[in-house]
């Protein structure tokens, strides 16, 4: 994890800050990244299981889309309460609880037989996982100064790209290679592979993470003081708000709406990318899984590069807007070439480079507005409002495909929404969100 220093710091102090941040990153981020990889895989494994699950259980595209969306319903209902509980209980115990409970719920997916089983368990998985991503995002604000958060957040979200890079081929192999083994279908093995490792990871969280800088025995007193002072310095112009105070901050609801639009694009890729590739290529599950990894590989490269560039410039909204435009172009081209596999893969690569990388860069924005309990609840609320995009996108695309026999009109519509997000970021952000991080 190379963490070059940016901003006004220079000389020995800058080197010391960078070295302490690097030490913290190596301690916290590998486990956080693995946990987030499984969290993201838990979200997208339903798309890999789609063909077998629908074939075995006779679900329509609308039933599949509704079931996929029920995860988000459970997630958004319990997300803000979960993050407020994390603030009170402490990240270590609460994140471990989240991982263990969602791992059990995911493994229980092997027992679904009817649409209602599908809906209830997807809702339960979302409820159990609620608060994980915003909880981690809030946790990172307690450990890393603002001028490093673009790269640190990108490291976290690289795990989501790896979930597609690694998860797609592995899912294809599980679906094809384990189908029928032990009397279980491939899609049942897929849910076991996504759920059971989370029990082990939850136990590791209890032993490896610390709630606060002051609790870290692996940092010297000087390192603790330096890190705490730099975070306090960056937060000096941001009030410690309640949740309601956070909501009233200028720009808070605006960036929540932007996140909603970005999530429509993200879920459009996650849930329907494999379907587009399957339709255009006619390939088997393993080859579809390998091709599905390509947009996430491009997204992983893009988010690391953009994370460093956004830290260097401090101009966060402009970078998110540029990525949203790239995603829009990818959606338009995917709709145009939805029956031709080579240009479709080029379009999906562009789409992945834009929409996958836009999410971590976006998450540098909320910390410009709120700290404390307002940050814990506010980040969760932004994520909750944004996650409604995960309800809209799968159902909308499924409905359009059932109605027209094609996903193309929905892809064009999602592309337009990405352009709206870019316009809001460029022209409607308040001064507090446009403030350059390098000036802190």
CSV table of C-alpha atoms in Angstrom, one decimal:
chain,number,residue,atom,x,y,z
A,1,UNK,CA,0.0,0.0,0.0
A,2,UNK,CA,2.1,2.9,-1.3
A,3,UNK,CA,0.9,6.1,0.4
A,4,UNK,CA,2.8,9.1,-0.9
A,5,UNK,CA,2.3,12.3,0.9
A,6,UNK,CA,0.2,15.1,-0.6
A,7,UNK,CA,-0.9,18.5,0.5
A,8,UNK,CA,0.9,21.3,2.3
A,9,UNK,CA,2.9,19.1,4.6
A,10,UNK,CA,6.6,18.8,3.8
A,11,UNK,CA,9.9,17.6,5.3
A,12,UNK,CA,10.2,15.4,8.3
A,13,UNK,CA,6.6,16.0,9.6
A,14,UNK,CA,5.2,14.9,6.3
A,15,UNK,CA,7.3,11.8,6.2
A,16,UNK,CA,6.3,10.9,9.8
A,17,UNK,CA,2.6,11.3,9.0
A,18,UNK,CA,2.9,9.2,5.9
A,19,UNK,CA,4.8,6.5,7.7
A,20,UNK,CA,2.3,6.3,10.5
A,21,UNK,CA,-0.6,6.2,8.0
A,22,UNK,CA,1.2,3.4,6.2
A,23,UNK,CA,1.6,1.5,9.4
A,24,UNK,CA,-2.1,1.9,10.2
A,25,UNK,CA,-3.1,0.9,6.7
A,26,UNK,CA,-1.1,-2.3,6.8
A,27,UNK,CA,-2.6,-3.2,10.1
A,28,UNK,CA,-6.3,-2.5,9.3
A,29,UNK,CA,-6.8,-2.6,5.6
A,30,UNK,CA,-6.0,-6.2,4.6
A,31,UNK,CA,-8.6,-7.6,6.9
A,32,UNK,CA,-11.1,-4.8,6.0
A,33,UNK,CA,-10.6,-5.5,2.3
A,34,UNK,CA,-11.1,-9.2,2.7
A,35,UNK,CA,-14.3,-8.6,4.7
A,36,UNK,CA,-15.5,-6.1,2.1
A,37,UNK,CA,-14.7,-8.6,-0.7
A,38,UNK,CA,-17.1,-11.1,0.9
A,39,UNK,CA,-19.7,-8.4,1.5
A,40,UNK,CA,-19.7,-7.4,-2.2
A,41,UNK,CA,-19.6,-11.0,-3.3
A,42,UNK,CA,-22.6,-11.6,-1.1
A,43,UNK,CA,-24.4,-8.9,-3.1
A,44,UNK,CA,-23.4,-10.1,-6.6
A,45,UNK,CA,-23.5,-13.9,-6.1
A,46,UNK,CA,-27.2,-13.8,-6.8
A,47,UNK,CA,-26.4,-12.5,-10.3
A,48,UNK,CA,-24.1,-15.5,-10.9
A,49,UNK,CA,-26.7,-17.9,-9.6
A,50,UNK,CA,-29.4,-16.4,-11.7
A,51,UNK,CA,-29.5,-18.9,-14.6
A,52,UNK,CA,-29.4,-22.1,-12.6
A,53,UNK,CA,-31.7,-20.7,-9.8
A,54,UNK,CA,-34.3,-19.6,-12.3
A,55,UNK,CA,-34.1,-22.9,-14.2
A,56,UNK,CA,-34.3,-25.1,-11.1
A,57,UNK,CA,-37.0,-23.1,-9.3
A,58,UNK,CA,-39.0,-21.6,-12.3
A,59,UNK,CA,-38.6,-18.0,-11.3
A,60,UNK,CA,-39.5,-15.3,-13.8
A,61,UNK,CA,-37.2,-12.3,-14.5
A,62,UNK,CA,-39.6,-10.1,-12.4
A,63,UNK,CA,-39.5,-12.6,-9.5
A,64,UNK,CA,-35.7,-12.7,-9.8
A,65,UNK,CA,-35.4,-8.9,-9.9
A,66,UNK,CA,-37.8,-8.5,-6.9
A,67,UNK,CA,-35.9,-11.1,-4.9
A,68,UNK,CA,-32.6,-9.4,-5.7
A,69,UNK,CA,-34.1,-6.1,-4.6
A,70,UNK,CA,-35.4,-7.5,-1.3
A,71,UNK,CA,-31.8,-7.6,0.0
A,72,UNK,CA,-31.7,-3.8,-0.4
A,73,UNK,CA,-35.1,-3.4,1.3
A,74,UNK,CA,-33.8,-5.1,4.4
A,75,UNK,CA,-30.5,-3.3,4.2
A,76,UNK,CA,-32.0,0.2,4.0
A,77,UNK,CA,-34.5,-0.3,6.8
A,78,UNK,CA,-31.9,-1.3,9.3
A,79,UNK,CA,-28.8,0.6,8.1
A,80,UNK,CA,-29.1,3.8,10.1
A,81,UNK,CA,-30.0,2.0,13.3
A,82,UNK,CA,-27.1,-0.3,12.8
A,83,UNK,CA,-24.6,2.4,12.3
A,84,UNK,CA,-25.9,4.3,15.4
A,85,UNK,CA,-25.5,1.1,17.3
A,86,UNK,CA,-21.9,0.7,16.0
A,87,UNK,CA,-21.2,4.3,17.3
A,88,UNK,CA,-22.4,3.3,20.8
A,89,UNK,CA,-21.1,-0.3,20.9
A,90,UNK,CA,-17.8,0.1,19.1
A,91,UNK,CA,-16.8,-1.0,15.6
A,92,UNK,CA,-15.0,-4.1,16.5
A,93,UNK,CA,-17.9,-6.0,18.2
A,94,UNK,CA,-20.6,-4.6,15.9
A,95,UNK,CA,-18.8,-5.4,12.6
A,96,UNK,CA,-18.0,-8.9,13.9
A,97,UNK,CA,-21.8,-9.4,14.7
A,98,UNK,CA,-22.7,-8.2,11.2
A,99,UNK,CA,-20.4,-10.6,9.5
A,100,UNK,CA,-21.4,-13.6,11.5
A,101,UNK,CA,-25.1,-13.0,11.2
A,102,UNK,CA,-25.0,-12.3,7.4
A,103,UNK,CA,-22.8,-15.4,6.8
A,104,UNK,CA,-25.4,-17.6,8.5
A,105,UNK,CA,-28.3,-16.0,6.5
A,106,UNK,CA,-26.4,-16.4,3.2
A,107,UNK,CA,-25.7,-20.1,3.9
A,108,UNK,CA,-29.4,-20.6,4.6
A,109,UNK,CA,-30.2,-19.7,0.9
A,110,UNK,CA,-29.6,-23.3,0.1
A,111,UNK,CA,-33.0,-24.1,1.5
A,112,UNK,CA,-35.1,-21.9,-0.8
A,113,UNK,CA,-37.8,-23.6,-2.8
A,114,UNK,CA,-40.5,-21.0,-3.5
A,115,UNK,CA,-40.5,-17.3,-4.4
A,116,UNK,CA,-41.5,-16.4,-0.9
A,117,UNK,CA,-38.6,-18.3,0.6
A,118,UNK,CA,-36.4,-16.3,-1.9
A,119,UNK,CA,-37.9,-13.0,-0.9
A,120,UNK,CA,-37.7,-13.6,2.9
A,121,UNK,CA,-34.2,-14.8,2.9
A,122,UNK,CA,-32.9,-12.0,0.7
A,123,UNK,CA,-34.6,-9.5,3.0
A,124,UNK,CA,-33.0,-11.2,6.0
A,125,UNK,CA,-29.5,-11.1,4.4
A,126,UNK,CA,-29.9,-7.4,3.8
A,127,UNK,CA,-31.1,-6.8,7.3
A,128,UNK,CA,-28.1,-8.7,8.8
A,129,UNK,CA,-25.6,-7.0,6.6
A,130,UNK,CA,-27.1,-3.5,7.2
A,131,UNK,CA,-24.6,-1.0,8.4
A,132,UNK,CA,-21.5,-2.9,7.3
A,133,UNK,CA,-20.2,-0.6,4.5
A,134,UNK,CA,-21.1,2.8,6.1
A,135,UNK,CA,-19.8,1.4,9.4
A,136,UNK,CA,-16.4,0.7,7.8
A,137,UNK,CA,-16.5,4.1,6.0
A,138,UNK,CA,-17.1,5.8,9.3
A,139,UNK,CA,-14.4,3.7,11.0
A,140,UNK,CA,-11.9,4.9,8.4
A,141,UNK,CA,-12.6,8.5,9.2
A,142,UNK,CA,-11.5,7.8,12.8
A,143,UNK,CA,-8.1,6.5,11.7
A,144,UNK,CA,-7.0,8.4,8.6
A,145,UNK,CA,-6.5,12.1,7.9
A,146,UNK,CA,-8.6,13.6,5.1
A,147,UNK,CA,-5.7,14.0,2.7
A,148,UNK,CA,-5.2,10.2,2.6
A,149,UNK,CA,-8.8,9.1,2.4
A,150,UNK,CA,-9.0,8.9,-1.4
A,151,UNK,CA,-6.4,6.2,-1.6
A,152,UNK,CA,-7.5,4.5,1.6
A,153,UNK,CA,-11.1,4.3,0.5
A,154,UNK,CA,-10.0,3.1,-2.9
A,155,UNK,CA,-8.1,0.3,-1.2
A,156,UNK,CA,-11.3,-0.7,0.5
A,157,UNK,CA,-13.3,-0.6,-2.7
A,158,UNK,CA,-10.7,-2.5,-4.7
A,159,UNK,CA,-12.0,-5.4,-2.8
A,160,UNK,CA,-15.4,-5.0,-4.5
A,161,UNK,CA,-13.6,-5.1,-7.8
A,162,UNK,CA,-11.8,-8.2,-6.8
A,163,UNK,CA,-15.1,-9.7,-5.8
A,164,UNK,CA,-16.0,-9.4,-9.5
A,165,UNK,CA,-12.5,-10.3,-10.8
A,166,UNK,CA,-12.0,-13.4,-8.6
A,167,UNK,CA,-15.7,-14.0,-7.7
A,168,UNK,CA,-16.9,-14.3,-11.3
A,169,UNK,CA,-14.6,-17.0,-12.4
A,170,UNK,CA,-14.8,-18.9,-9.1
A,171,UNK,CA,-18.6,-18.6,-9.3
A,172,UNK,CA,-18.5,-20.0,-12.8
A,173,UNK,CA,-16.4,-23.0,-11.6
A,174,UNK,CA,-18.6,-23.7,-8.6
A,175,UNK,CA,-21.8,-23.5,-10.7
A,176,UNK,CA,-20.3,-25.8,-13.3
A,177,UNK,CA,-18.0,-28.1,-11.3
A,178,UNK,CA,-20.0,-28.6,-8.1
A,179,UNK,CA,-23.5,-28.9,-9.7
A,180,UNK,CA,-25.0,-32.1,-8.3
A,181,UNK,CA,-22.2,-32.8,-5.9
A,182,UNK,CA,-23.5,-34.0,-2.5
A,183,UNK,CA,-27.0,-33.7,-3.8
A,184,UNK,CA,-26.7,-29.9,-4.0
A,185,UNK,CA,-27.1,-27.7,-7.1
A,186,UNK,CA,-24.3,-25.4,-8.1
A,187,UNK,CA,-26.1,-22.3,-7.0
A,188,UNK,CA,-26.5,-23.9,-3.5
A,189,UNK,CA,-22.8,-24.4,-3.3
A,190,UNK,CA,-22.3,-20.8,-4.3
A,191,UNK,CA,-24.3,-19.5,-1.4
A,192,UNK,CA,-22.4,-21.8,1.0
A,193,UNK,CA,-19.1,-20.5,-0.4
A,194,UNK,CA,-20.2,-16.9,0.2
A,195,UNK,CA,-21.6,-17.4,3.7
A,196,UNK,CA,-19.5,-19.8,5.7
A,197,UNK,CA,-16.1,-17.9,5.4
A,198,UNK,CA,-17.8,-14.9,7.0
A,199,UNK,CA,-18.1,-16.7,10.3
A,200,UNK,CA,-14.3,-17.0,10.4
A,201,UNK,CA,-13.8,-13.4,9.3
A,202,UNK,CA,-16.1,-12.2,12.1
A,203,UNK,CA,-13.9,-13.9,14.7
A,204,UNK,CA,-10.8,-12.3,13.1
A,205,UNK,CA,-12.4,-8.8,13.4
A,206,UNK,CA,-12.8,-9.3,17.1
A,207,UNK,CA,-9.1,-10.0,17.5
A,208,UNK,CA,-7.5,-7.6,15.0
A,209,UNK,CA,-9.5,-4.4,14.9
A,210,UNK,CA,-9.4,-1.7,17.6
A,211,UNK,CA,-12.2,0.8,18.1
A,212,UNK,CA,-10.1,3.9,18.5
A,213,UNK,CA,-6.5,5.2,18.0
A,214,UNK,CA,-6.1,5.3,21.8
A,215,UNK,CA,-6.8,1.6,22.0
A,216,UNK,CA,-4.1,0.6,19.5
A,217,UNK,CA,-1.2,-1.1,21.5
A,218,UNK,CA,0.7,-1.5,18.2
A,219,UNK,CA,1.1,2.3,17.9
A,220,UNK,CA,3.6,4.3,20.1
A,221,UNK,CA,2.3,7.2,22.1
A,222,UNK,CA,4.0,9.6,19.7
A,223,UNK,CA,2.3,7.9,16.7
A,224,UNK,CA,-1.1,8.1,18.4
A,225,UNK,CA,-0.7,11.7,19.2
A,226,UNK,CA,0.5,12.6,15.6
A,227,UNK,CA,-2.4,10.7,14.0
A,228,UNK,CA,-5.0,12.1,16.4
A,229,UNK,CA,-3.8,15.7,15.9
A,230,UNK,CA,-3.8,15.5,12.1
A,231,UNK,CA,-7.3,14.1,12.0
A,232,UNK,CA,-8.5,16.8,14.5
A,233,UNK,CA,-6.8,19.5,12.4
A,234,UNK,CA,-8.6,18.3,9.2
A,235,UNK,CA,-11.9,18.3,11.1
A,236,UNK,CA,-11.4,21.7,12.7
A,237,UNK,CA,-14.0,23.5,10.4
A,238,UNK,CA,-16.6,20.6,10.6
A,239,UNK,CA,-19.1,20.6,13.4
A,240,UNK,CA,-19.9,17.5,15.5
A,241,UNK,CA,-23.5,17.2,14.5
A,242,UNK,CA,-26.4,15.0,15.6
A,243,UNK,CA,-28.1,13.0,12.8
A,244,UNK,CA,-30.7,15.7,12.3
A,245,UNK,CA,-28.0,18.3,12.3
A,246,UNK,CA,-26.2,16.4,9.6
A,247,UNK,CA,-29.3,16.2,7.5
A,248,UNK,CA,-29.7,19.9,7.7
A,249,UNK,CA,-26.2,20.6,6.4
A,250,UNK,CA,-26.2,22.2,2.9
A,251,UNK,CA,-25.5,19.6,0.3
A,252,UNK,CA,-26.2,16.6,2.5
A,253,UNK,CA,-29.4,15.5,0.7
A,254,UNK,CA,-27.9,16.5,-2.7
A,255,UNK,CA,-25.0,14.1,-2.4
A,256,UNK,CA,-27.4,11.4,-1.1
A,257,UNK,CA,-29.4,11.9,-4.4
A,258,UNK,CA,-26.1,11.7,-6.4
A,259,UNK,CA,-25.3,8.4,-4.7
A,260,UNK,CA,-28.8,7.1,-5.5
A,261,UNK,CA,-28.1,7.8,-9.2
A,262,UNK,CA,-24.6,6.2,-9.0
A,263,UNK,CA,-26.0,3.1,-7.3
A,264,UNK,CA,-28.6,2.7,-10.1
A,265,UNK,CA,-25.6,2.4,-12.4
A,266,UNK,CA,-23.7,0.2,-10.1
A,267,UNK,CA,-26.5,-2.3,-9.6
A,268,UNK,CA,-27.2,-2.2,-13.3
A,269,UNK,CA,-23.7,-3.6,-13.9
A,270,UNK,CA,-23.7,-6.0,-11.0
A,271,UNK,CA,-27.0,-7.7,-11.6
A,272,UNK,CA,-27.3,-7.5,-15.4
A,273,UNK,CA,-23.7,-7.6,-16.7
A,274,UNK,CA,-23.6,-11.4,-16.6
A,275,UNK,CA,-27.0,-11.6,-18.3
A,276,UNK,CA,-25.8,-9.3,-21.1
A,277,UNK,CA,-22.6,-11.3,-21.6
A,278,UNK,CA,-24.5,-14.6,-21.6
A,279,UNK,CA,-27.0,-13.3,-24.2
A,280,UNK,CA,-24.3,-11.9,-26.5
A,281,UNK,CA,-21.8,-14.8,-26.2
A,282,UNK,CA,-24.0,-17.8,-25.6
A,283,UNK,CA,-21.2,-19.2,-23.5
A,284,UNK,CA,-21.2,-21.6,-20.6
A,285,UNK,CA,-21.2,-20.5,-17.0
A,286,UNK,CA,-17.4,-20.7,-16.6
A,287,UNK,CA,-16.7,-18.5,-19.7
A,288,UNK,CA,-19.4,-16.0,-18.7
A,289,UNK,CA,-17.8,-15.8,-15.3
A,290,UNK,CA,-14.4,-15.1,-16.8
A,291,UNK,CA,-15.7,-12.4,-19.2
A,292,UNK,CA,-17.7,-10.8,-16.3
A,293,UNK,CA,-14.4,-10.2,-14.5
A,294,UNK,CA,-13.2,-7.8,-17.2
A,295,UNK,CA,-15.3,-4.7,-16.1
A,296,UNK,CA,-14.1,-5.2,-12.5
A,297,UNK,CA,-10.5,-5.5,-13.5
A,298,UNK,CA,-10.8,-2.2,-15.3
A,299,UNK,CA,-12.7,-0.7,-12.3
A,300,UNK,CA,-9.9,-1.9,-9.9
A,301,UNK,CA,-7.2,-0.2,-12.0
A,302,UNK,CA,-9.3,2.9,-12.4
A,303,UNK,CA,-10.2,3.3,-8.7
A,304,UNK,CA,-6.5,3.0,-7.6
A,305,UNK,CA,-5.3,5.5,-10.2
A,306,UNK,CA,-8.2,8.0,-9.5
A,307,UNK,CA,-7.8,7.6,-5.7
A,308,UNK,CA,-4.2,8.8,-6.0
A,309,UNK,CA,-5.1,11.6,-8.5
A,310,UNK,CA,-8.0,12.9,-6.4
A,311,UNK,CA,-5.8,13.0,-3.3
A,312,UNK,CA,-3.1,14.9,-5.2
A,313,UNK,CA,-5.6,17.4,-6.6
A,314,UNK,CA,-8.1,17.6,-3.7
A,315,UNK,CA,-10.9,18.2,-6.3
A,316,UNK,CA,-13.2,15.4,-5.4
A,317,UNK,CA,-16.5,16.3,-7.1
A,318,UNK,CA,-14.8,16.8,-10.5
A,319,UNK,CA,-13.3,13.3,-10.4
A,320,UNK,CA,-16.6,11.7,-9.4
A,321,UNK,CA,-18.4,13.6,-12.3
A,322,UNK,CA,-15.8,12.5,-14.8
A,323,UNK,CA,-16.2,8.9,-13.8
A,324,UNK,CA,-20.0,9.2,-14.0
A,325,UNK,CA,-19.7,10.5,-17.6
A,326,UNK,CA,-17.5,7.5,-18.5
A,327,UNK,CA,-20.1,5.1,-17.0
A,328,UNK,CA,-22.8,6.8,-19.0
A,329,UNK,CA,-20.8,6.3,-22.2
A,330,UNK,CA,-20.4,2.6,-21.2
A,331,UNK,CA,-24.2,2.2,-20.7
A,332,UNK,CA,-25.0,3.8,-24.1
A,333,UNK,CA,-22.5,1.6,-25.9
A,334,UNK,CA,-23.6,-1.5,-24.1
A,335,UNK,CA,-27.2,-0.8,-25.3
A,336,UNK,CA,-26.0,-0.2,-28.8
A,337,UNK,CA,-23.9,-3.4,-29.0
A,338,UNK,CA,-25.9,-5.7,-26.7
A,339,UNK,CA,-25.8,-8.5,-29.3
A,340,UNK,CA,-22.1,-8.3,-30.3
A,341,UNK,CA,-19.8,-9.7,-27.7
A,342,UNK,CA,-16.5,-7.9,-28.6
A,343,UNK,CA,-17.8,-4.3,-28.7
A,344,UNK,CA,-20.1,-5.2,-25.7
A,345,UNK,CA,-17.0,-6.1,-23.7
A,346,UNK,CA,-15.3,-2.9,-24.6
A,347,UNK,CA,-18.4,-1.0,-23.5
A,348,UNK,CA,-18.6,-2.9,-20.2
A,349,UNK,CA,-14.9,-2.3,-19.6
A,350,UNK,CA,-15.5,1.5,-19.9
A,351,UNK,CA,-18.6,1.1,-17.8
A,352,UNK,CA,-16.6,-0.7,-15.1
A,353,UNK,CA,-13.8,1.9,-15.2
A,354,UNK,CA,-16.4,4.6,-14.5
A,355,UNK,CA,-19.1,3.3,-12.2
A,356,UNK,CA,-16.9,1.0,-10.1
A,357,UNK,CA,-14.3,3.7,-9.5
A,358,UNK,CA,-16.9,6.5,-8.8
A,359,UNK,CA,-18.1,4.9,-5.5
A,360,UNK,CA,-14.9,5.2,-3.4
A,361,UNK,CA,-14.1,8.7,-4.7
A,362,UNK,CA,-17.7,9.7,-3.9
A,363,UNK,CA,-17.2,8.5,-0.2
A,364,UNK,CA,-14.6,11.2,0.4
A,365,UNK,CA,-17.4,13.8,0.2
A,366,UNK,CA,-19.6,13.1,3.3
A,367,UNK,CA,-16.6,13.5,5.7
A,368,UNK,CA,-16.4,17.2,4.5
A,369,UNK,CA,-19.8,17.8,6.1
A,370,UNK,CA,-20.0,16.0,9.4
A,371,UNK,CA,-18.1,14.2,12.2
A,372,UNK,CA,-19.0,12.2,15.3
A,373,UNK,CA,-22.4,10.7,15.7
A,374,UNK,CA,-23.6,12.9,12.8
A,375,UNK,CA,-21.0,11.2,10.6
A,376,UNK,CA,-21.9,7.7,11.8
A,377,UNK,CA,-25.6,8.2,11.2
A,378,UNK,CA,-25.2,10.6,8.3
A,379,UNK,CA,-22.9,8.2,6.3
A,380,UNK,CA,-25.4,5.4,6.9
A,381,UNK,CA,-28.3,7.6,5.8
A,382,UNK,CA,-26.6,8.7,2.6
A,383,UNK,CA,-25.9,5.0,1.9
A,384,UNK,CA,-29.5,4.1,2.8
A,385,UNK,CA,-30.9,6.7,0.4
A,386,UNK,CA,-28.5,5.7,-2.2
A,387,UNK,CA,-29.3,2.0,-1.9
A,388,UNK,CA,-32.8,2.7,-3.1
A,389,UNK,CA,-31.0,2.7,-6.5
A,390,UNK,CA,-30.5,-1.0,-5.8
A,391,UNK,CA,-34.2,-1.5,-5.6
A,392,UNK,CA,-35.0,0.6,-8.7
A,393,UNK,CA,-32.3,-0.8,-11.0
A,394,UNK,CA,-32.9,-4.6,-10.9
A,395,UNK,CA,-36.7,-4.3,-11.0
A,396,UNK,CA,-36.7,-1.7,-13.7
A,397,UNK,CA,-34.3,-3.6,-16.0
A,398,UNK,CA,-36.1,-6.9,-15.3
A,399,UNK,CA,-39.5,-5.3,-16.1
A,400,UNK,CA,-38.2,-3.7,-19.3
A,401,UNK,CA,-36.6,-7.0,-20.4
A,402,UNK,CA,-39.8,-8.9,-19.8
A,403,UNK,CA,-41.9,-6.2,-21.6
A,404,UNK,CA,-39.7,-5.7,-24.6
A,405,UNK,CA,-37.4,-8.7,-24.7
A,406,UNK,CA,-34.4,-6.4,-24.5
A,407,UNK,CA,-32.4,-4.6,-21.8
A,408,UNK,CA,-31.4,-1.8,-24.3
A,409,UNK,CA,-34.0,0.8,-23.3
A,410,UNK,CA,-33.1,0.4,-19.7
A,411,UNK,CA,-29.4,0.7,-20.4
A,412,UNK,CA,-30.0,4.0,-22.2
A,413,UNK,CA,-32.1,5.3,-19.3
A,414,UNK,CA,-29.4,4.4,-16.7
A,415,UNK,CA,-26.8,6.2,-18.9
A,416,UNK,CA,-28.9,9.3,-18.8
A,417,UNK,CA,-29.2,9.2,-15.0
A,418,UNK,CA,-25.4,8.9,-14.7
A,419,UNK,CA,-25.1,12.1,-16.8
A,420,UNK,CA,-27.6,13.8,-14.4
A,421,UNK,CA,-25.3,12.8,-11.5
A,422,UNK,CA,-22.3,14.3,-13.3
A,423,UNK,CA,-24.2,17.6,-13.8
A,424,UNK,CA,-25.2,17.9,-10.2
A,425,UNK,CA,-21.6,17.3,-9.1
A,426,UNK,CA,-20.2,19.9,-11.4
A,427,UNK,CA,-22.8,22.7,-11.1
A,428,UNK,CA,-24.8,22.3,-7.9
A,429,UNK,CA,-22.4,21.4,-5.0
A,430,UNK,CA,-22.1,23.9,-2.1
A,431,UNK,CA,-18.8,25.4,-1.1
A,432,UNK,CA,-18.2,23.0,1.8
A,433,UNK,CA,-18.2,20.1,-0.6
A,434,UNK,CA,-16.1,21.8,-3.3
A,435,UNK,CA,-13.4,22.8,-0.7
A,436,UNK,CA,-10.0,21.5,-1.8
A,437,UNK,CA,-8.6,18.9,0.6
A,438,UNK,CA,-5.1,20.1,0.0
A,439,UNK,CA,-5.9,23.4,1.6
A,440,UNK,CA,-6.6,21.7,4.9
